[in-house]
Amino acid sequence: MMSGVPAPMRILGLAGLIPFAGLAVLAIAGDDPIRLAALRAQIGYGAVIVSFLGAIHWGVAVQTPALAVWPRMSWGVTPSLLGWVALLLPPLPALVLLEAALLTALVYDEFSFGGDDRRAWFLKLRRLLSLGAILSLLATLIGIVVKGAL
């Protein structure tokens, strides 16, 4: 499934899912102080990761200046703004916003990098990591709603 993905990206990318999953468990199963701290930490981590996904497009444009077009550069800053807004929201809308931002970033990347056989490995990795992050945030959202924790 991960053939062609450079080992450092595969290993570090998958390790990047550990905070999402671990904080989801703590946010659902922890007692009140731990749950609230884990929830805020997960939202903060999600905001950072969403920002990183926008920065990828700036990195591409740095390598290939002809790709520094308005749509790509505008999208490149949008995830950072969405992550920042998520930090300002109460937990439930913040989780929803981060899930939507991760999904939107994946769709944007599918259109940006799809059809480029040289970057097919990147989309394989992005799909897996996005799915893991979105499912972790969704588990947190469902878990705290079901528990009536917020």
PDB file of C-alpha atoms in Angstrom:
ATOM      1  CA  MET A   1       0.000   0.000   0.000  1.00  0.00           C
ATOM      2  CA  MET A   2       2.835   2.394   0.778  1.00  0.00           C
ATOM      3  CA  SER A   3       5.186   1.270  -1.982  1.00  0.00           C
ATOM      4  CA  GLY A   4       7.082   4.126  -3.505  1.00  0.00           C
ATOM      5  CA  VAL A   5       6.680   6.372  -0.449  1.00  0.00           C
ATOM      6  CA  PRO A   6      10.133   7.428   0.779  1.00  0.00           C
ATOM      7  CA  ALA A   7      10.821   5.774   4.141  1.00  0.00           C
ATOM      8  CA  PRO A   8      11.383   8.990   6.122  1.00  0.00           C
ATOM      9  CA  MET A   9       8.083  10.421   4.898  1.00  0.00           C
ATOM     10  CA  ARG A  10       6.223   7.181   5.522  1.00  0.00           C
ATOM     11  CA  ILE A  11       7.625   6.702   9.034  1.00  0.00           C
ATOM     12  CA  LEU A  12       7.374  10.322  10.147  1.00  0.00           C
ATOM     13  CA  GLY A  13       3.959  10.734   8.539  1.00  0.00           C
ATOM     14  CA  LEU A  14       2.555   7.683  10.298  1.00  0.00           C
ATOM     15  CA  ALA A  15       4.165   8.772  13.566  1.00  0.00           C
ATOM     16  CA  GLY A  16       2.325  12.061  13.115  1.00  0.00           C
ATOM     17  CA  LEU A  17      -0.942  10.171  13.565  1.00  0.00           C
ATOM     18  CA  ILE A  18       0.035   9.119  17.107  1.00  0.00           C
ATOM     19  CA  PRO A  19      -0.941  12.456  18.684  1.00  0.00           C
ATOM     20  CA  PHE A  20      -4.261  12.436  16.822  1.00  0.00           C
ATOM     21  CA  ALA A  21      -5.158   8.922  17.993  1.00  0.00           C
ATOM     22  CA  GLY A  22      -3.676   9.181  21.483  1.00  0.00           C
ATOM     23  CA  LEU A  23      -5.331  12.494  22.222  1.00  0.00           C
ATOM     24  CA  ALA A  24      -8.644  11.145  20.903  1.00  0.00           C
ATOM     25  CA  VAL A  25      -8.456   8.303  23.432  1.00  0.00           C
ATOM     26  CA  LEU A  26      -7.637  10.713  26.260  1.00  0.00           C
ATOM     27  CA  ALA A  27     -10.330  13.177  25.192  1.00  0.00           C
ATOM     28  CA  ILE A  28     -12.941  10.426  25.227  1.00  0.00           C
ATOM     29  CA  ALA A  29     -11.835   8.257  28.146  1.00  0.00           C
ATOM     30  CA  GLY A  30      -9.977  10.628  30.447  1.00  0.00           C
ATOM     31  CA  ASP A  31     -11.376  12.262  33.543  1.00  0.00           C
ATOM     32  CA  ASP A  32     -12.446  15.911  33.250  1.00  0.00           C
ATOM     33  CA  PRO A  33      -9.091  17.711  33.566  1.00  0.00           C
ATOM     34  CA  ILE A  34      -7.295  15.227  31.308  1.00  0.00           C
ATOM     35  CA  ARG A  35     -10.152  15.141  28.799  1.00  0.00           C
ATOM     36  CA  LEU A  36     -10.253  18.914  28.484  1.00  0.00           C
ATOM     37  CA  ALA A  37      -6.462  19.209  28.175  1.00  0.00           C
ATOM     38  CA  ALA A  38      -6.379  16.434  25.559  1.00  0.00           C
ATOM     39  CA  LEU A  39      -9.203  18.055  23.625  1.00  0.00           C
ATOM     40  CA  ARG A  40      -7.423  21.421  23.498  1.00  0.00           C
ATOM     41  CA  ALA A  41      -4.148  19.675  22.587  1.00  0.00           C
ATOM     42  CA  GLN A  42      -5.823  17.752  19.779  1.00  0.00           C
ATOM     43  CA  ILE A  43      -7.377  20.918  18.378  1.00  0.00           C
ATOM     44  CA  GLY A  44      -4.001  22.677  18.586  1.00  0.00           C
ATOM     45  CA  TYR A  45      -2.225  19.791  16.890  1.00  0.00           C
ATOM     46  CA  GLY A  46      -4.911  19.656  14.205  1.00  0.00           C
ATOM     47  CA  ALA A  47      -4.470  23.381  13.545  1.00  0.00           C
ATOM     48  CA  VAL A  48      -0.710  22.917  13.166  1.00  0.00           C
ATOM     49  CA  ILE A  49      -1.125  19.987  10.775  1.00  0.00           C
ATOM     50  CA  VAL A  50      -3.714  21.829   8.680  1.00  0.00           C
ATOM     51  CA  SER A  51      -1.277  24.753   8.409  1.00  0.00           C
ATOM     52  CA  PHE A  52       1.458  22.381   7.273  1.00  0.00           C
ATOM     53  CA  LEU A  53      -0.772  21.106   4.469  1.00  0.00           C
ATOM     54  CA  GLY A  54      -1.148  24.602   3.076  1.00  0.00           C
ATOM     55  CA  ALA A  55       2.587  25.224   3.330  1.00  0.00           C
ATOM     56  CA  ILE A  56       3.228  22.288   0.996  1.00  0.00           C
ATOM     57  CA  HIS A  57       1.974  24.437  -1.858  1.00  0.00           C
ATOM     58  CA  TRP A  58       4.364  27.228  -1.009  1.00  0.00           C
ATOM     59  CA  GLY A  59       7.197  24.693  -0.931  1.00  0.00           C
ATOM     60  CA  VAL A  60       6.231  23.444  -4.378  1.00  0.00           C
ATOM     61  CA  ALA A  61       6.245  27.018  -5.685  1.00  0.00           C
ATOM     62  CA  VAL A  62       9.650  27.693  -4.134  1.00  0.00           C
ATOM     63  CA  GLN A  63      11.022  24.711  -6.071  1.00  0.00           C
ATOM     64  CA  THR A  64       9.162  25.650  -9.266  1.00  0.00           C
ATOM     65  CA  PRO A  65       8.447  29.411  -9.357  1.00  0.00           C
ATOM     66  CA  ALA A  66       6.176  29.037 -12.392  1.00  0.00           C
ATOM     67  CA  LEU A  67       3.715  27.319 -10.028  1.00  0.00           C
ATOM     68  CA  ALA A  68       3.491  30.420  -7.807  1.00  0.00           C
ATOM     69  CA  VAL A  69       0.083  31.341  -9.206  1.00  0.00           C
ATOM     70  CA  TRP A  70      -2.668  33.077  -7.269  1.00  0.00           C
ATOM     71  CA  PRO A  71      -4.922  30.042  -6.721  1.00  0.00           C
ATOM     72  CA  ARG A  72      -2.085  27.893  -5.345  1.00  0.00           C
ATOM     73  CA  MET A  73      -0.613  30.645  -3.182  1.00  0.00           C
ATOM     74  CA  SER A  74      -4.056  31.684  -1.913  1.00  0.00           C
ATOM     75  CA  TRP A  75      -4.854  28.116  -0.998  1.00  0.00           C
ATOM     76  CA  GLY A  76      -1.424  27.861   0.637  1.00  0.00           C
ATOM     77  CA  VAL A  77      -2.425  30.414   3.297  1.00  0.00           C
ATOM     78  CA  THR A  78      -6.060  29.316   3.690  1.00  0.00           C
ATOM     79  CA  PRO A  79      -5.394  26.242   5.871  1.00  0.00           C
ATOM     80  CA  SER A  80      -3.350  28.363   8.295  1.00  0.00           C
ATOM     81  CA  LEU A  81      -6.255  30.765   8.631  1.00  0.00           C
ATOM     82  CA  LEU A  82      -8.713  27.907   9.146  1.00  0.00           C
ATOM     83  CA  GLY A  83      -6.451  26.385  11.791  1.00  0.00           C
ATOM     84  CA  TRP A  84      -6.170  29.726  13.555  1.00  0.00           C
ATOM     85  CA  VAL A  85      -9.956  30.139  13.565  1.00  0.00           C
ATOM     86  CA  ALA A  86     -10.302  26.607  14.990  1.00  0.00           C
ATOM     87  CA  LEU A  87      -8.111  27.685  17.914  1.00  0.00           C
ATOM     88  CA  LEU A  88     -10.567  30.478  18.670  1.00  0.00           C
ATOM     89  CA  LEU A  89     -13.718  28.355  18.553  1.00  0.00           C
ATOM     90  CA  PRO A  90     -15.342  26.196  21.216  1.00  0.00           C
ATOM     91  CA  PRO A  91     -14.306  22.527  20.931  1.00  0.00           C
ATOM     92  CA  LEU A  92     -17.220  21.102  18.922  1.00  0.00           C
ATOM     93  CA  PRO A  93     -17.147  23.623  16.051  1.00  0.00           C
ATOM     94  CA  ALA A  94     -13.339  23.567  16.158  1.00  0.00           C
ATOM     95  CA  LEU A  95     -13.316  19.800  15.578  1.00  0.00           C
ATOM     96  CA  VAL A  96     -15.813  20.119  12.722  1.00  0.00           C
ATOM     97  CA  LEU A  97     -13.787  22.922  11.126  1.00  0.00           C
ATOM     98  CA  LEU A  98     -10.563  20.925  11.354  1.00  0.00           C
ATOM     99  CA  GLU A  99     -12.207  17.847   9.836  1.00  0.00           C
ATOM    100  CA  ALA A 100     -13.567  19.957   6.984  1.00  0.00           C
ATOM    101  CA  ALA A 101     -10.194  21.657   6.485  1.00  0.00           C
ATOM    102  CA  LEU A 102      -8.366  18.312   6.347  1.00  0.00           C
ATOM    103  CA  LEU A 103     -10.866  16.940   3.848  1.00  0.00           C
ATOM    104  CA  THR A 104     -10.746  20.087   1.732  1.00  0.00           C
ATOM    105  CA  ALA A 105      -6.934  20.041   1.760  1.00  0.00           C
ATOM    106  CA  LEU A 106      -6.985  16.443   0.560  1.00  0.00           C
ATOM    107  CA  VAL A 107      -9.413  17.256  -2.254  1.00  0.00           C
ATOM    108  CA  TYR A 108      -7.301  20.261  -3.262  1.00  0.00           C
ATOM    109  CA  ASP A 109      -4.183  18.092  -3.286  1.00  0.00           C
ATOM    110  CA  GLU A 110      -5.952  15.464  -5.383  1.00  0.00           C
ATOM    111  CA  PHE A 111      -6.615  18.120  -8.020  1.00  0.00           C
ATOM    112  CA  SER A 112      -3.169  19.703  -7.651  1.00  0.00           C
ATOM    113  CA  PHE A 113      -1.070  16.548  -7.733  1.00  0.00           C
ATOM    114  CA  GLY A 114      -3.371  13.985  -9.353  1.00  0.00           C
ATOM    115  CA  GLY A 115      -2.307  12.810 -12.780  1.00  0.00           C
ATOM    116  CA  ASP A 116       1.350  13.456 -11.972  1.00  0.00           C
ATOM    117  CA  ASP A 117       2.852   9.978 -11.833  1.00  0.00           C
ATOM    118  CA  ARG A 118       5.974  11.385 -10.155  1.00  0.00           C
ATOM    119  CA  ARG A 119       3.828  12.388  -7.157  1.00  0.00           C
ATOM    120  CA  ALA A 120       1.474   9.392  -6.998  1.00  0.00           C
ATOM    121  CA  TRP A 121       3.299   8.240  -3.855  1.00  0.00           C
ATOM    122  CA  PHE A 122       2.513  11.590  -2.236  1.00  0.00           C
ATOM    123  CA  LEU A 123      -1.220  11.185  -2.765  1.00  0.00           C
ATOM    124  CA  LYS A 124      -1.125   7.647  -1.371  1.00  0.00           C
ATOM    125  CA  LEU A 125       0.492   8.981   1.772  1.00  0.00           C
ATOM    126  CA  ARG A 126      -1.813  12.019   1.958  1.00  0.00           C
ATOM    127  CA  ARG A 127      -4.933   9.860   1.706  1.00  0.00           C
ATOM    128  CA  LEU A 128      -3.822   7.550   4.492  1.00  0.00           C
ATOM    129  CA  LEU A 129      -2.701  10.333   6.811  1.00  0.00           C
ATOM    130  CA  SER A 130      -5.768  12.462   6.147  1.00  0.00           C
ATOM    131  CA  LEU A 131      -8.058   9.519   6.806  1.00  0.00           C
ATOM    132  CA  GLY A 132      -6.293   8.775  10.089  1.00  0.00           C
ATOM    133  CA  ALA A 133      -6.448  12.401  11.224  1.00  0.00           C
ATOM    134  CA  ILE A 134     -10.085  12.893  10.195  1.00  0.00           C
ATOM    135  CA  LEU A 135     -11.188   9.645  11.854  1.00  0.00           C
ATOM    136  CA  SER A 136      -9.378  10.588  15.066  1.00  0.00           C
ATOM    137  CA  LEU A 137     -11.052  13.997  15.173  1.00  0.00           C
ATOM    138  CA  LEU A 138     -14.405  12.415  14.325  1.00  0.00           C
ATOM    139  CA  ALA A 139     -13.983   9.835  17.094  1.00  0.00           C
ATOM    140  CA  THR A 140     -13.277  12.645  19.532  1.00  0.00           C
ATOM    141  CA  LEU A 141     -16.307  14.583  18.350  1.00  0.00           C
ATOM    142  CA  ILE A 142     -18.637  11.590  18.596  1.00  0.00           C
ATOM    143  CA  GLY A 143     -17.144  10.464  21.894  1.00  0.00           C
ATOM    144  CA  ILE A 144     -17.598  13.785  23.654  1.00  0.00           C
ATOM    145  CA  VAL A 145     -21.101  14.282  22.235  1.00  0.00           C
ATOM    146  CA  VAL A 146     -22.209  10.790  23.287  1.00  0.00           C
ATOM    147  CA  LYS A 147     -20.736  11.274  26.755  1.00  0.00           C
ATOM    148  CA  GLY A 148     -22.317  14.710  26.976  1.00  0.00           C
ATOM    149  CA  ALA A 149     -18.889  15.896  28.024  1.00  0.00           C
ATOM    150  CA  LEU A 150     -19.287  19.396  26.589  1.00  0.00           C
TER     151      LEU A 150
END
